[in-house]
Amino acid sequence: MFFRFLSTLMTIRIIVCSLALVAATALLASPLPEVAPPQLTPPDESVIKLTLHVRAGANEDGDGSDASPFPSVQQAISAAQKAAEPARILIGPGVYRETVNLVGSDSAEAHLLVIEAVQAGTAIISGSDVFADWTPVPGSPGRFSHGWKYNFGWETNPWPGLMPMDSQGFRHELLFIDGKPSRQVFAEVDLVEGTYFVDEDADRILLQLANDGSPSESLVEISVRPQKDRGDHSKLVRIYNRDHVVLRGLVMHHGRASSTAAALQILGSSHLVLEDCRVEWNSGKGFGIEQTSGRHPSNVVIRRMHFDFNGFAGMGGGFHDGLIEDVTTNGNNWRGVMFGATGWAPCGWKFSGMDRVVIRRMQAVGNYASGGWFDDHITNVVIEDFTSMNNLRAGLSVEAVEGPLIVRNAFLAGNSVGLNLFDSRNVAVVDSLMVDNTMSQVKLAGSLPMSELELEKIKPAWRKNRLRKRQTPTQITLIANRIGVTEASATRVRLIEFGMRDHAFQLPGGEFSLKPTIETLTSSAAVYAHPDGASALAFPDLTAGAVTFAAWKVLTSQDGDSIFDEEALKNARDSAEEKAGVKTNPSQISDPVKPSSSQADELEL
């Protein structure tokens, strides 16, 4: 009996090894989209002869020398611009409570400018001021008051008609006690321990501590910069039409920017290197890079950067010819989720207008929205070794992408949907792990194109242009992926799903048509897992229903070399978790947004 068992076991192992060999062969033999590589020109810092020094607390009349440094970063930038030669600005340890504005000129050549901390992480550009001398509020133990001279007011919904919200506006002050954030409330009666309330009617701010607490024993910082929504001082750090800039080792935090503004904003600038910086705990977006005045950013390198714990999004925008590597966008949209803003713009990161860009070793964990999002005008992009876990919405959304886009070795776990791909074509996902997402692991969705007559009724113009790209997903390649569910209670969770939102795949006569997707789909060499095994109704059919693995293979003529192997998938998940240093733990916060049909394009999960 034992030898019969051993013989059977050896046979199984031979079969599994054979299937693995077939899978590897399929991966090598299957054609992937051709992706044009970025054209990058690194800065030559050896040409720099001028070094300017900045030191917190230095005299106002400093000349920028090591012996007589400038007291502010902006002073050093002005001196470097005036010198009109390659320069390096060295910033000493300390907190610089200022906004920084770097503007280029179309009439003069931009010389290389390197702005860096003497020691990475010790030079802090801060949007907050220190608030001392708090006054106890009589009859309210632990409650303190401080004068408030600002009148920032409430921001109205920046996405009317697109983002349903349970409040028509919100504020953007931030308050930190010994570096730790406190929670803002919007009425005095809601004050509890560890919260604050801005009372503009009485020109004061109220802080509630424990009954025996006192702010005099702590460092209390409140964000007051930037003070404008637009213009020169609308960002904490702004680079406007200025090429050949390096930012290195800085911290940018406590910016009081609105939801659509970024603490670090780059507009129309090229030949940039951003490395070893932290952009965190800002009220709006951490980082944004966009075109302006007809200038599209290009030749951009972003590495070893942290865009974490920002109120709405970690980073967003787009550029041509770039490299992003070893970047984190974790814990963002903590402010947006309070108001029901969890789709559309808030996310870990959202890129559009990208061409010839490589993204490596990026992480998006615990965002109260989607982890990562490609949206419109994405061509010649490769993203590899991307970890996106425990986000409120999708791990990776791919929307209106023309391609080619290659997603390689992604780990998408603990999100609502692992891979959410809609209105896109020419996308390949290879050697990736999508596991234990709570709704589905892979979702392919889209809509049939709208007629020009229908489109003419759409306002504004940008939305009309977006809706012109409605399509069913085509030329989708899924090779050597591991896709599954390991929780015994998750029997209703789909492995692959065809989204049927907003009449997706529906022909004018009312019948559904998945042919454009199925006829151009390549799916092979996958390892699947499900609590119900291969008999699970976990794959889509032609009517938005669910079928078994066997029926799926007949329907698509795909996955002939794919297998079910729960143990292999669990091992892959455990290994990926160990590498990421994060356990799969889906968000316990429910998503308050219930999008209507008209909002589905922007709020797709």
PDB file of N, CA and C in Angstrom, residues 323-359:
ATOM      1  N   LEU A 323      11.527  57.285 -15.131  1.00  0.00           N
ATOM      2  CA  LEU A 323      11.785  56.117 -14.295  1.00  0.00           C
ATOM      3  C   LEU A 323      11.280  56.407 -12.896  1.00  0.00           C
ATOM      4  N   ILE A 324      10.476  55.484 -12.359  1.00  0.00           N
ATOM      5  CA  ILE A 324      10.027  55.552 -10.971  1.00  0.00           C
ATOM      6  C   ILE A 324      10.448  54.248 -10.311  1.00  0.00           C
ATOM      7  N   GLU A 325      11.202  54.330  -9.225  1.00  0.00           N
ATOM      8  CA  GLU A 325      11.598  53.080  -8.572  1.00  0.00           C
ATOM      9  C   GLU A 325      11.764  53.284  -7.074  1.00  0.00           C
ATOM     10  N   ASP A 326      11.409  52.216  -6.321  1.00  0.00           N
ATOM     11  CA  ASP A 326      11.542  52.198  -4.865  1.00  0.00           C
ATOM     12  C   ASP A 326      10.780  53.355  -4.223  1.00  0.00           C
ATOM     13  N   VAL A 327       9.503  53.474  -4.590  1.00  0.00           N
ATOM     14  CA  VAL A 327       8.637  54.556  -4.115  1.00  0.00           C
ATOM     15  C   VAL A 327       7.471  53.954  -3.339  1.00  0.00           C
ATOM     16  N   THR A 328       7.051  54.621  -2.255  1.00  0.00           N
ATOM     17  CA  THR A 328       5.873  54.199  -1.510  1.00  0.00           C
ATOM     18  C   THR A 328       4.786  55.264  -1.588  1.00  0.00           C
ATOM     19  N   THR A 329       3.541  54.791  -1.664  1.00  0.00           N
ATOM     20  CA  THR A 329       2.364  55.666  -1.575  1.00  0.00           C
ATOM     21  C   THR A 329       1.378  54.976  -0.636  1.00  0.00           C
ATOM     22  N   ASN A 330       1.610  55.076   0.648  1.00  0.00           N
ATOM     23  CA  ASN A 330       0.866  54.325   1.653  1.00  0.00           C
ATOM     24  C   ASN A 330      -0.001  55.241   2.514  1.00  0.00           C
ATOM     25  N   GLY A 331      -1.156  54.733   2.925  1.00  0.00           N
ATOM     26  CA  GLY A 331      -1.982  55.405   3.921  1.00  0.00           C
ATOM     27  C   GLY A 331      -2.597  56.711   3.486  1.00  0.00           C
ATOM     28  N   ASN A 332      -2.773  56.913   2.179  1.00  0.00           N
ATOM     29  CA  ASN A 332      -3.340  58.174   1.694  1.00  0.00           C
ATOM     30  C   ASN A 332      -4.874  58.150   1.673  1.00  0.00           C
ATOM     31  N   ASN A 333      -5.450  59.341   1.515  1.00  0.00           N
ATOM     32  CA  ASN A 333      -6.895  59.592   1.459  1.00  0.00           C
ATOM     33  C   ASN A 333      -7.590  59.393   2.798  1.00  0.00           C
ATOM     34  N   TRP A 334      -6.888  59.602   3.889  1.00  0.00           N
ATOM     35  CA  TRP A 334      -7.542  59.552   5.201  1.00  0.00           C
ATOM     36  C   TRP A 334      -8.523  60.703   5.381  1.00  0.00           C
ATOM     37  N   ARG A 335      -8.306  61.839   4.705  1.00  0.00           N
ATOM     38  CA  ARG A 335      -9.257  62.943   4.797  1.00  0.00           C
ATOM     39  C   ARG A 335     -10.427  62.734   3.842  1.00  0.00           C
ATOM     40  N   GLY A 336     -10.144  62.304   2.619  1.00  0.00           N
ATOM     41  CA  GLY A 336     -11.207  62.123   1.640  1.00  0.00           C
ATOM     42  C   GLY A 336     -12.253  61.114   2.063  1.00  0.00           C
ATOM     43  N   VAL A 337     -11.810  60.014   2.712  1.00  0.00           N
ATOM     44  CA  VAL A 337     -12.753  58.970   3.091  1.00  0.00           C
ATOM     45  C   VAL A 337     -13.760  59.483   4.121  1.00  0.00           C
ATOM     46  N   MET A 338     -13.395  60.522   4.883  1.00  0.00           N
ATOM     47  CA  MET A 338     -14.326  61.096   5.854  1.00  0.00           C
ATOM     48  C   MET A 338     -15.557  61.684   5.171  1.00  0.00           C
ATOM     49  N   PHE A 339     -15.391  62.090   3.886  1.00  0.00           N
ATOM     50  CA  PHE A 339     -16.478  62.755   3.177  1.00  0.00           C
ATOM     51  C   PHE A 339     -17.051  61.909   2.046  1.00  0.00           C
ATOM     52  N   GLY A 340     -16.625  60.665   1.958  1.00  0.00           N
ATOM     53  CA  GLY A 340     -17.125  59.806   0.903  1.00  0.00           C
ATOM     54  C   GLY A 340     -16.366  59.930  -0.398  1.00  0.00           C
ATOM     55  N   ALA A 341     -15.214  60.598  -0.386  1.00  0.00           N
ATOM     56  CA  ALA A 341     -14.403  60.744  -1.599  1.00  0.00           C
ATOM     57  C   ALA A 341     -13.401  59.601  -1.646  1.00  0.00           C
ATOM     58  N   THR A 342     -13.758  58.504  -2.297  1.00  0.00           N
ATOM     59  CA  THR A 342     -12.889  57.328  -2.334  1.00  0.00           C
ATOM     60  C   THR A 342     -12.585  56.858  -3.755  1.00  0.00           C
ATOM     61  N   GLY A 343     -13.126  57.516  -4.756  1.00  0.00           N
ATOM     62  CA  GLY A 343     -12.852  57.167  -6.139  1.00  0.00           C
ATOM     63  C   GLY A 343     -12.441  58.408  -6.901  1.00  0.00           C
ATOM     64  N   TRP A 344     -12.480  58.318  -8.236  1.00  0.00           N
ATOM     65  CA  TRP A 344     -12.195  59.469  -9.082  1.00  0.00           C
ATOM     66  C   TRP A 344     -10.754  59.930  -8.896  1.00  0.00           C
ATOM     67  N   ALA A 345     -10.448  60.904  -8.063  1.00  0.00           N
ATOM     68  CA  ALA A 345      -9.075  61.398  -7.933  1.00  0.00           C
ATOM     69  C   ALA A 345      -8.320  60.818  -6.739  1.00  0.00           C
ATOM     70  N   PRO A 346      -8.946  60.654  -5.559  1.00  0.00           N
ATOM     71  CA  PRO A 346      -8.186  60.133  -4.409  1.00  0.00           C
ATOM     72  C   PRO A 346      -7.695  58.704  -4.648  1.00  0.00           C
ATOM     73  N   CYS A 347      -6.439  58.448  -4.304  1.00  0.00           N
ATOM     74  CA  CYS A 347      -5.847  57.124  -4.476  1.00  0.00           C
ATOM     75  C   CYS A 347      -4.407  57.165  -3.973  1.00  0.00           C
ATOM     76  N   GLY A 348      -3.762  56.010  -3.978  1.00  0.00           N
ATOM     77  CA  GLY A 348      -2.344  56.001  -3.668  1.00  0.00           C
ATOM     78  C   GLY A 348      -1.576  56.764  -4.724  1.00  0.00           C
ATOM     79  N   TRP A 349      -1.777  56.401  -6.000  1.00  0.00           N
ATOM     80  CA  TRP A 349      -1.245  57.169  -7.126  1.00  0.00           C
ATOM     81  C   TRP A 349      -2.166  57.012  -8.325  1.00  0.00           C
ATOM     82  N   LYS A 350      -2.156  58.045  -9.175  1.00  0.00           N
ATOM     83  CA  LYS A 350      -2.953  58.015 -10.401  1.00  0.00           C
ATOM     84  C   LYS A 350      -2.171  58.736 -11.494  1.00  0.00           C
ATOM     85  N   PHE A 351      -1.839  57.967 -12.550  1.00  0.00           N
ATOM     86  CA  PHE A 351      -1.024  58.508 -13.624  1.00  0.00           C
ATOM     87  C   PHE A 351      -1.817  58.575 -14.917  1.00  0.00           C
ATOM     88  N   SER A 352      -1.614  59.639 -15.668  1.00  0.00           N
ATOM     89  CA  SER A 352      -2.145  59.763 -17.019  1.00  0.00           C
ATOM     90  C   SER A 352      -1.131  60.552 -17.842  1.00  0.00           C
ATOM     91  N   GLY A 353      -1.257  60.459 -19.153  1.00  0.00           N
ATOM     92  CA  GLY A 353      -0.306  61.179 -19.999  1.00  0.00           C
ATOM     93  C   GLY A 353       1.110  60.676 -19.847  1.00  0.00           C
ATOM     94  N   MET A 354       1.290  59.342 -19.821  1.00  0.00           N
ATOM     95  CA  MET A 354       2.619  58.752 -19.665  1.00  0.00           C
ATOM     96  C   MET A 354       3.029  58.014 -20.933  1.00  0.00           C
ATOM     97  N   ASP A 355       4.273  58.222 -21.349  1.00  0.00           N
ATOM     98  CA  ASP A 355       4.815  57.511 -22.505  1.00  0.00           C
ATOM     99  C   ASP A 355       6.289  57.216 -22.245  1.00  0.00           C
ATOM    100  N   ARG A 356       6.672  55.980 -22.476  1.00  0.00           N
ATOM    101  CA  ARG A 356       8.053  55.526 -22.275  1.00  0.00           C
ATOM    102  C   ARG A 356       8.488  55.729 -20.816  1.00  0.00           C
ATOM    103  N   VAL A 357       7.802  55.025 -19.932  1.00  0.00           N
ATOM    104  CA  VAL A 357       8.078  55.118 -18.500  1.00  0.00           C
ATOM    105  C   VAL A 357       8.206  53.714 -17.922  1.00  0.00           C
ATOM    106  N   VAL A 358       9.198  53.520 -17.070  1.00  0.00           N
ATOM    107  CA  VAL A 358       9.387  52.264 -16.350  1.00  0.00           C
ATOM    108  C   VAL A 358       9.157  52.530 -14.866  1.00  0.00           C
ATOM    109  N   ILE A 359       8.348  51.666 -14.235  1.00  0.00           N
ATOM    110  CA  ILE A 359       8.049  51.774 -12.801  1.00  0.00           C
ATOM    111  C   ILE A 359       8.479  50.476 -12.145  1.00  0.00           C
TER     112      ILE A 359
END
